[in-house]
Coordinates of C-alpha atoms in Angstrom, one line a residue:
X366 CA -47.4 5.5 -91.5
X367 CA -44.4 6.7 -90.2
X368 CA -43.3 10.2 -91.0
X369 CA -40.5 10.8 -93.5
X370 CA -39.3 10.6 -97.1
X371 CA -38.5 6.6 -98.8
X372 CA -36.2 7.5 -101.8
X373 CA -36.2 4.6 -103.6
X374 CA -32.3 3.8 -105.3
X375 CA -30.4 1.5 -107.4
X376 CA -30.6 -1.2 -105.7
X377 CA -27.1 -2.9 -105.2
X378 CA -24.7 -5.0 -108.3
X379 CA -25.9 -8.6 -106.7
X380 CA -22.3 -9.7 -108.2
X381 CA -20.6 -7.8 -106.0
X382 CA -19.3 -8.7 -102.9
X383 CA -20.9 -7.8 -99.5
X384 CA -19.6 -5.7 -97.1
X385 CA -21.6 -8.2 -94.7
X386 CA -23.0 -11.4 -95.5
X387 CA -25.2 -13.4 -92.8
X388 CA -26.4 -17.1 -94.2
X389 CA -28.2 -19.2 -91.7
X390 CA -26.6 -17.5 -88.7
X391 CA -28.1 -19.4 -84.8
X392 CA -27.3 -18.3 -81.1
X393 CA -28.0 -20.0 -78.6
X394 CA -27.9 -19.0 -74.7
X395 CA -27.2 -22.0 -71.2
X396 CA -30.3 -20.9 -68.6
X397 CA -31.0 -22.8 -66.4
X398 CA -29.5 -26.2 -67.5
X399 CA -31.2 -25.8 -71.1
X400 CA -30.6 -23.9 -73.6
X401 CA -32.7 -21.0 -75.5
X402 CA -32.2 -20.2 -79.1
X403 CA -32.6 -16.6 -79.5
X404 CA -31.4 -16.0 -84.2
X405 CA -33.1 -18.6 -85.5
X406 CA -31.3 -19.0 -89.2
X407 CA -31.2 -15.0 -89.7
X408 CA -29.6 -14.0 -92.8
X409 CA -28.6 -10.7 -94.8
X410 CA -26.8 -9.5 -96.8
X411 CA -25.7 -5.4 -96.3
X412 CA -23.1 -4.7 -99.7
X413 CA -20.8 -1.2 -99.0
X414 CA -23.1 2.6 -99.2
X415 CA -25.7 1.3 -99.0
X416 CA -27.5 1.1 -95.0
X417 CA -29.9 -1.9 -93.7
X418 CA -31.9 -1.0 -90.9
X419 CA -33.3 -4.0 -88.5
X420 CA -36.6 -2.9 -86.8
X421 CA -38.7 -5.1 -84.5
X422 CA -39.9 -4.7 -81.3
X423 CA -38.3 -5.2 -78.2
X424 CA -36.7 -8.8 -77.3
X425 CA -36.9 -9.7 -81.0
X426 CA -33.0 -9.8 -81.6
X427 CA -32.2 -6.7 -82.9
X428 CA -29.4 -5.3 -80.6
X429 CA -28.1 -9.4 -80.0
X430 CA -27.3 -9.6 -83.8
X431 CA -24.9 -6.6 -84.0
X432 CA -22.8 -8.4 -80.8
X433 CA -22.8 -11.7 -82.3
X434 CA -21.8 -9.6 -85.7
X435 CA -18.9 -7.7 -83.7
X436 CA -17.4 -11.1 -81.7
X437 CA -18.8 -9.1 -78.1
X438 CA -21.1 -12.9 -77.3
X439 CA -20.5 -14.2 -73.0
X440 CA -19.4 -16.7 -73.2
X441 CA -22.8 -19.1 -72.6
X442 CA -23.4 -18.3 -76.2
X443 CA -23.1 -20.3 -78.9
X444 CA -22.9 -19.3 -82.3
X445 CA -24.3 -21.0 -85.8
X446 CA -24.4 -21.0 -89.3
X447 CA -21.9 -17.9 -91.8
X448 CA -20.6 -14.8 -90.3
X449 CA -18.7 -13.6 -93.1
X450 CA -16.6 -9.4 -93.3
X451 CA -15.8 -8.9 -97.3
X452 CA -16.4 -12.8 -98.1
X453 CA -13.9 -13.1 -95.0
X454 CA -15.6 -15.4 -93.0
X455 CA -15.7 -14.6 -89.2
X456 CA -16.2 -18.3 -86.9
X457 CA -13.9 -19.1 -88.2
X458 CA -11.6 -16.9 -86.5
X459 CA -9.8 -16.7 -83.1
X460 CA -10.9 -14.4 -80.4
X461 CA -7.8 -12.8 -81.4
X462 CA -7.9 -12.0 -84.9
X463 CA -12.1 -10.8 -84.2
X464 CA -10.7 -8.5 -82.0
X465 CA -8.2 -6.8 -84.5
X466 CA -10.1 -6.4 -86.9
X467 CA -12.8 -4.8 -84.7
X468 CA -12.5 -0.5 -84.7
X469 CA -10.6 -1.2 -88.1
X470 CA -12.3 -3.4 -90.7
X471 CA -16.0 -3.0 -88.6
X472 CA -16.4 -0.8 -86.2
X473 CA -19.9 -0.8 -83.8
X474 CA -21.9 2.8 -82.2
X475 CA -23.8 2.2 -79.3
X476 CA -26.6 3.9 -77.7
X477 CA -25.1 5.3 -74.4
X478 CA -21.8 7.3 -75.2
X479 CA -21.7 8.1 -72.0
X480 CA -20.8 4.6 -71.0
X481 CA -19.4 3.8 -73.8
X482 CA -16.3 6.5 -73.7
X483 CA -12.8 6.6 -70.7
X484 CA -14.4 9.0 -68.8
X485 CA -10.5 8.8 -67.7
X486 CA -9.2 9.9 -70.9
X487 CA -10.2 13.5 -73.1
X488 CA -11.8 12.5 -76.5
X489 CA -8.9 13.5 -78.5
X490 CA -7.4 10.6 -77.0
X491 CA -9.9 7.7 -77.1
X492 CA -10.4 7.9 -81.1
X493 CA -5.9 8.7 -81.0
X494 CA -5.9 4.9 -79.0
X495 CA -8.5 3.4 -82.9
X496 CA -5.9 5.0 -84.8
X497 CA -2.1 3.9 -83.3
X498 CA -3.8 0.4 -82.7
X499 CA -5.0 0.3 -86.7
X500 CA -2.5 2.6 -88.4
X501 CA 0.2 2.0 -86.4
X502 CA 0.6 5.5 -85.9
X503 CA 3.0 6.8 -83.0
X504 CA 1.3 9.7 -80.6
X505 CA 1.4 12.8 -82.3
X506 CA 0.4 11.5 -85.3
X507 CA -2.9 10.3 -84.9
X508 CA -4.0 13.0 -82.0
X509 CA -3.9 15.1 -85.4
X510 CA -6.1 12.7 -87.2
X511 CA -8.2 12.2 -84.6
X512 CA -8.4 15.3 -84.0
X513 CA -9.4 16.8 -87.5
X514 CA -11.4 13.2 -87.1
X515 CA -13.2 15.8 -84.5
X516 CA -13.4 18.2 -87.4
X517 CA -14.6 15.8 -90.3
X518 CA -17.2 14.6 -87.5
X519 CA -18.3 18.9 -86.8
X520 CA -17.2 19.3 -83.1
X521 CA -16.9 23.6 -83.2
X522 CA -13.5 23.5 -81.8
X523 CA -11.7 20.1 -82.5
X524 CA -8.7 21.1 -81.2
X525 CA -9.6 21.9 -78.0
X526 CA -12.5 19.8 -77.5
X527 CA -10.1 16.9 -78.6
X528 CA -8.3 17.8 -74.8
X529 CA -11.4 17.7 -73.0
X530 CA -13.1 14.9 -70.9
X531 CA -16.6 13.5 -72.2
X532 CA -18.4 14.3 -68.9
X533 CA -17.3 17.8 -70.4
X534 CA -19.0 17.7 -74.1
X535 CA -23.3 17.4 -74.5
X536 CA -24.7 14.2 -75.3
X537 CA -24.5 14.7 -79.2
X538 CA -20.6 15.6 -78.9
X539 CA -20.2 12.6 -77.3
X540 CA -22.0 10.7 -80.1
X541 CA -19.7 12.6 -82.2
X542 CA -16.9 11.5 -80.6
X543 CA -18.1 8.1 -80.9
X544 CA -18.4 8.1 -84.9
X545 CA -15.4 10.1 -84.9
X546 CA -14.1 6.9 -83.0
X547 CA -15.2 3.9 -85.1
X548 CA -14.4 5.4 -88.5
X549 CA -11.4 7.0 -88.1
X550 CA -10.0 4.0 -89.6
X551 CA -12.2 3.4 -92.3
X552 CA -14.1 0.7 -91.7
X553 CA -15.7 -1.8 -94.0
X554 CA -18.9 -2.2 -91.6
X555 CA -20.4 0.5 -89.1
X556 CA -23.1 -0.9 -86.9
X557 CA -25.0 2.3 -84.9
X558 CA -26.8 0.2 -82.1
X559 CA -29.6 2.9 -81.7
X560 CA -27.2 5.6 -81.8
X561 CA -30.1 8.2 -82.2
X562 CA -32.2 7.7 -78.5
X563 CA -30.8 9.7 -75.6
X564 CA -30.2 12.7 -77.9
X565 CA -32.5 15.5 -78.7
X566 CA -34.9 15.6 -82.4
X567 CA -32.7 19.0 -83.5
X568 CA -28.8 16.4 -82.5
X569 CA -30.8 13.3 -83.6
X570 CA -31.6 15.0 -87.1
X571 CA -27.6 16.0 -87.1
X572 CA -26.1 12.4 -86.4
X573 CA -27.8 11.3 -88.4
X574 CA -27.5 12.7 -91.7
X575 CA -23.2 12.9 -90.2
X576 CA -24.1 9.3 -90.9
X577 CA -24.6 9.5 -94.2
X578 CA -23.0 12.0 -95.3
X579 CA -19.7 9.8 -94.3
X580 CA -21.1 6.3 -95.8
X581 CA -21.1 7.9 -98.5
X582 CA -18.1 10.2 -98.2
X583 CA -16.0 6.2 -97.6
X584 CA -18.0 3.2 -98.8
X585 CA -19.3 1.8 -95.5
X586 CA -22.0 -1.2 -95.7
X587 CA -24.0 0.6 -91.9
X588 CA -26.2 -1.3 -90.0
X589 CA -29.2 0.9 -88.2
X590 CA -30.5 -1.1 -85.6
X591 CA -33.7 0.9 -84.8
X592 CA -36.6 0.9 -83.1
X593 CA -38.3 4.4 -85.6
X594 CA -39.8 4.0 -88.4
X595 CA -39.2 7.7 -89.4
X596 CA -36.0 6.9 -89.3
X597 CA -36.3 4.1 -90.7
X598 CA -37.6 6.2 -94.1
X599 CA -35.2 8.3 -94.3
X600 CA -31.7 7.3 -93.7
X601 CA -32.2 3.0 -94.4
X602 CA -31.3 1.6 -98.4
X603 CA -33.1 -1.9 -97.2
X604 CA -35.0 -3.1 -94.1
X605 CA -35.0 -6.4 -91.8
X606 CA -38.2 -6.7 -89.6
X607 CA -37.1 -9.0 -87.6
X608 CA -39.5 -11.5 -84.7
X609 CA -38.3 -13.7 -81.9
X610 CA -35.5 -13.7 -83.4
X611 CA -36.1 -14.8 -86.9
X612 CA -36.2 -12.3 -89.8
X613 CA -40.3 -11.3 -90.9
X614 CA -39.7 -9.7 -93.8
X615 CA -36.3 -8.0 -96.4
X616 CA -37.1 -5.5 -98.9
X617 CA -35.4 -2.2 -100.0
X618 CA -37.1 0.4 -98.1
X619 CA -38.8 2.1 -100.8
X620 CA -40.5 -1.3 -101.3
X621 CA -40.8 -2.2 -97.8
X622 CA -43.2 1.4 -97.2
X623 CA -45.2 0.9 -100.3
X624 CA -45.9 -2.7 -100.1
X625 CA -45.4 -4.7 -96.8
X626 CA -46.0 -7.9 -97.4
X627 CA -46.4 -10.1 -93.8
X628 CA -48.7 -8.9 -90.7
X629 CA -46.2 -8.2 -88.8
X630 CA -44.0 -5.1 -90.4
X631 CA -47.4 -4.1 -91.8
X632 CA -48.7 -4.0 -87.5
X633 CA -45.4 -2.1 -86.7
X634 CA -46.8 0.8 -89.6
X635 CA -50.2 1.2 -88.9
X636 CA -48.3 1.5 -85.2
X637 CA -46.0 5.0 -86.0
X638 CA -46.7 8.0 -85.5
X639 CA -48.4 9.0 -89.5
X640 CA -49.8 11.9 -90.2
X641 CA -53.4 11.0 -89.3
X642 CA -55.6 13.8 -87.2
X643 CA -54.2 15.3 -84.0
X644 CA -55.7 12.9 -80.9
X645 CA -56.2 9.5 -83.3
X646 CA -56.0 7.1 -81.2
X647 CA -52.9 5.2 -82.9
X648 CA -53.8 2.1 -84.2
X649 CA -52.1 -1.6 -81.5
X650 CA -50.6 -5.6 -82.4
X651 CA -52.6 -7.1 -79.6
X652 CA -50.6 -10.1 -77.4
X653 CA -46.9 -9.8 -77.0
X654 CA -43.8 -12.0 -78.1
X655 CA -44.4 -15.1 -77.7
X656 CA -41.8 -16.8 -74.5
X657 CA -38.3 -17.9 -76.8
X658 CA -38.1 -20.4 -73.8
X659 CA -41.4 -22.0 -75.5
X660 CA -42.4 -20.6 -78.8
X661 CA -44.7 -21.2 -80.6
X662 CA -43.7 -24.2 -83.1
X663 CA -44.9 -23.1 -86.2
X664 CA -45.3 -19.3 -87.1
X665 CA -44.0 -17.3 -84.7
X666 CA -46.0 -15.3 -85.2
X667 CA -48.9 -16.6 -86.0
X668 CA -51.2 -16.3 -82.1
X669 CA -51.0 -12.3 -82.9
X670 CA -52.0 -12.3 -86.7
X671 CA -55.2 -11.5 -88.4
X672 CA -54.5 -13.7 -91.8
X673 CA -53.1 -17.3 -90.2
X674 CA -54.7 -20.8 -91.5
X675 CA -54.0 -23.8 -90.3
X676 CA -50.7 -24.6 -91.6
X677 CA -49.1 -21.2 -89.9
X678 CA -49.7 -23.4 -86.2
X679 CA -47.9 -26.4 -86.8
X680 CA -45.4 -25.0 -90.1
X681 CA -42.0 -22.2 -90.0
X682 CA -42.3 -20.5 -93.1
X683 CA -39.4 -20.0 -94.4
X684 CA -37.8 -16.7 -96.0
X685 CA -38.6 -16.7 -99.4
X686 CA -38.8 -14.3 -102.6
X687 CA -42.6 -13.0 -102.3
X688 CA -41.1 -10.2 -105.7
X689 CA -37.6 -8.9 -107.2
X690 CA -35.6 -7.6 -104.3
X691 CA -38.5 -8.5 -101.1
X692 CA -38.6 -11.7 -98.9
X693 CA -41.0 -12.1 -97.0
X694 CA -41.4 -15.5 -94.3
X695 CA -45.6 -16.0 -94.2
X696 CA -47.4 -19.2 -95.7
X697 CA -50.1 -16.3 -97.9
X698 CA -47.9 -14.2 -99.3
X699 CA -47.5 -11.9 -101.7
X700 CA -50.3 -10.3 -99.3
X701 CA -52.3 -8.5 -102.1
X702 CA -55.2 -11.0 -102.7
X703 CA -55.1 -11.5 -98.8
X704 CA -56.2 -8.4 -97.9
X705 CA -58.8 -7.9 -100.9
X706 CA -60.0 -11.2 -99.5
X707 CA -60.4 -9.8 -95.7
X708 CA -61.3 -6.1 -95.9
X709 CA -63.5 -6.8 -98.8
X710 CA -61.0 -4.2 -100.9
X711 CA -60.4 -3.8 -104.7
X712 CA -57.0 -2.7 -104.0
X713 CA -53.9 -2.7 -102.1
X714 CA -55.4 -1.0 -99.4
X715 CA -52.2 1.9 -96.4
X716 CA -51.2 -0.7 -94.7
X717 CA -53.0 0.7 -90.8
X718 CA -56.3 -1.0 -92.3
X719 CA -54.5 -4.5 -92.0
X720 CA -53.5 -3.4 -87.8
X721 CA -57.9 -2.4 -87.5
X722 CA -58.3 -6.0 -88.9
X723 CA -58.0 -7.5 -85.1
X724 CA -58.5 -10.7 -84.1
X725 CA -61.9 -11.2 -82.0
X726 CA -60.4 -12.2 -79.5
X727 CA -58.9 -9.5 -76.2
X728 CA -55.7 -10.1 -76.3
X729 CA -52.9 -7.9 -74.3
X730 CA -52.1 -4.7 -76.5
X731 CA -48.5 -3.8 -77.4
X732 CA -46.8 -1.7 -80.2
X733 CA -43.4 -1.0 -81.4
X734 CA -40.6 -1.0 -78.3
X735 CA -36.8 0.5 -77.9
X736 CA -34.9 -2.3 -78.1

């Protein structure tokens, strides 16, 4: 299983207003004269002061979901469903109103800060710009606050670094500048899309620890887009597992790691590096993600699933509650009885066992990847 320690946290008060609520989100892109549905009925909530991790293989829809929330989709996109920020419907407001929210009430940290920071302006100027736009501060006050934010995100000698340009900073410092920019205006929602992929392990741990600290201090809700289940185990409160444009499973992190209720989730856990024998070959998920130009008519994981039944090929399973706060889109969930039947075990086995029960027809192997 993935490395890391999962800590069970108290569930949020269901009566509280979510920082973000996504309901039935659909997204179509026009390509070669036809509409391609890349998101299909995506729904989830993120509460203040909590981190929701969105995980899945390349092409599952993680990053495009983030862009849809931020209003950064291309003109060729057609969006449906609801996106509510602290109860306010974002799909009903103008592009100009959405732009004003970005950097103020919601912010995003991208994977590669060097492509997101402007090389022509100093680090301090770029943080100060967000403060001038959203906090109505004058230049001097904004720059002073920007320097304070750089110090707050643990950039050493912040006053000097504030006057340096992005190319003069290390990768870890540039990512800290992005975090300072994102948090300067105390947003209700912060989206971090693979925020540490380009960083070494030590800096990665520092950045993720910083995000955790900032979340606790400000009460900001965080969406963490990642492929790394170790990061999820250590830093997420809740998890949404995406597959081919749909949510396959959603649960508190501790629950999902202990009792996965979708075969795809269990396959991901089985494919993750763990504490097994050194040199031992990792499990993998047979097959590949379906082509969204021609997706399977039923469950989209059906062609790769070791536990498929007849209806899986023709009927898409709804995302339904299988236990308190635990949702799964699987006709056979809960999986305990399935595992007893298929694996011949009397109790729920380790998720690795799911990956070992493979189909007799060989298929191209595919494990989790970065986006």
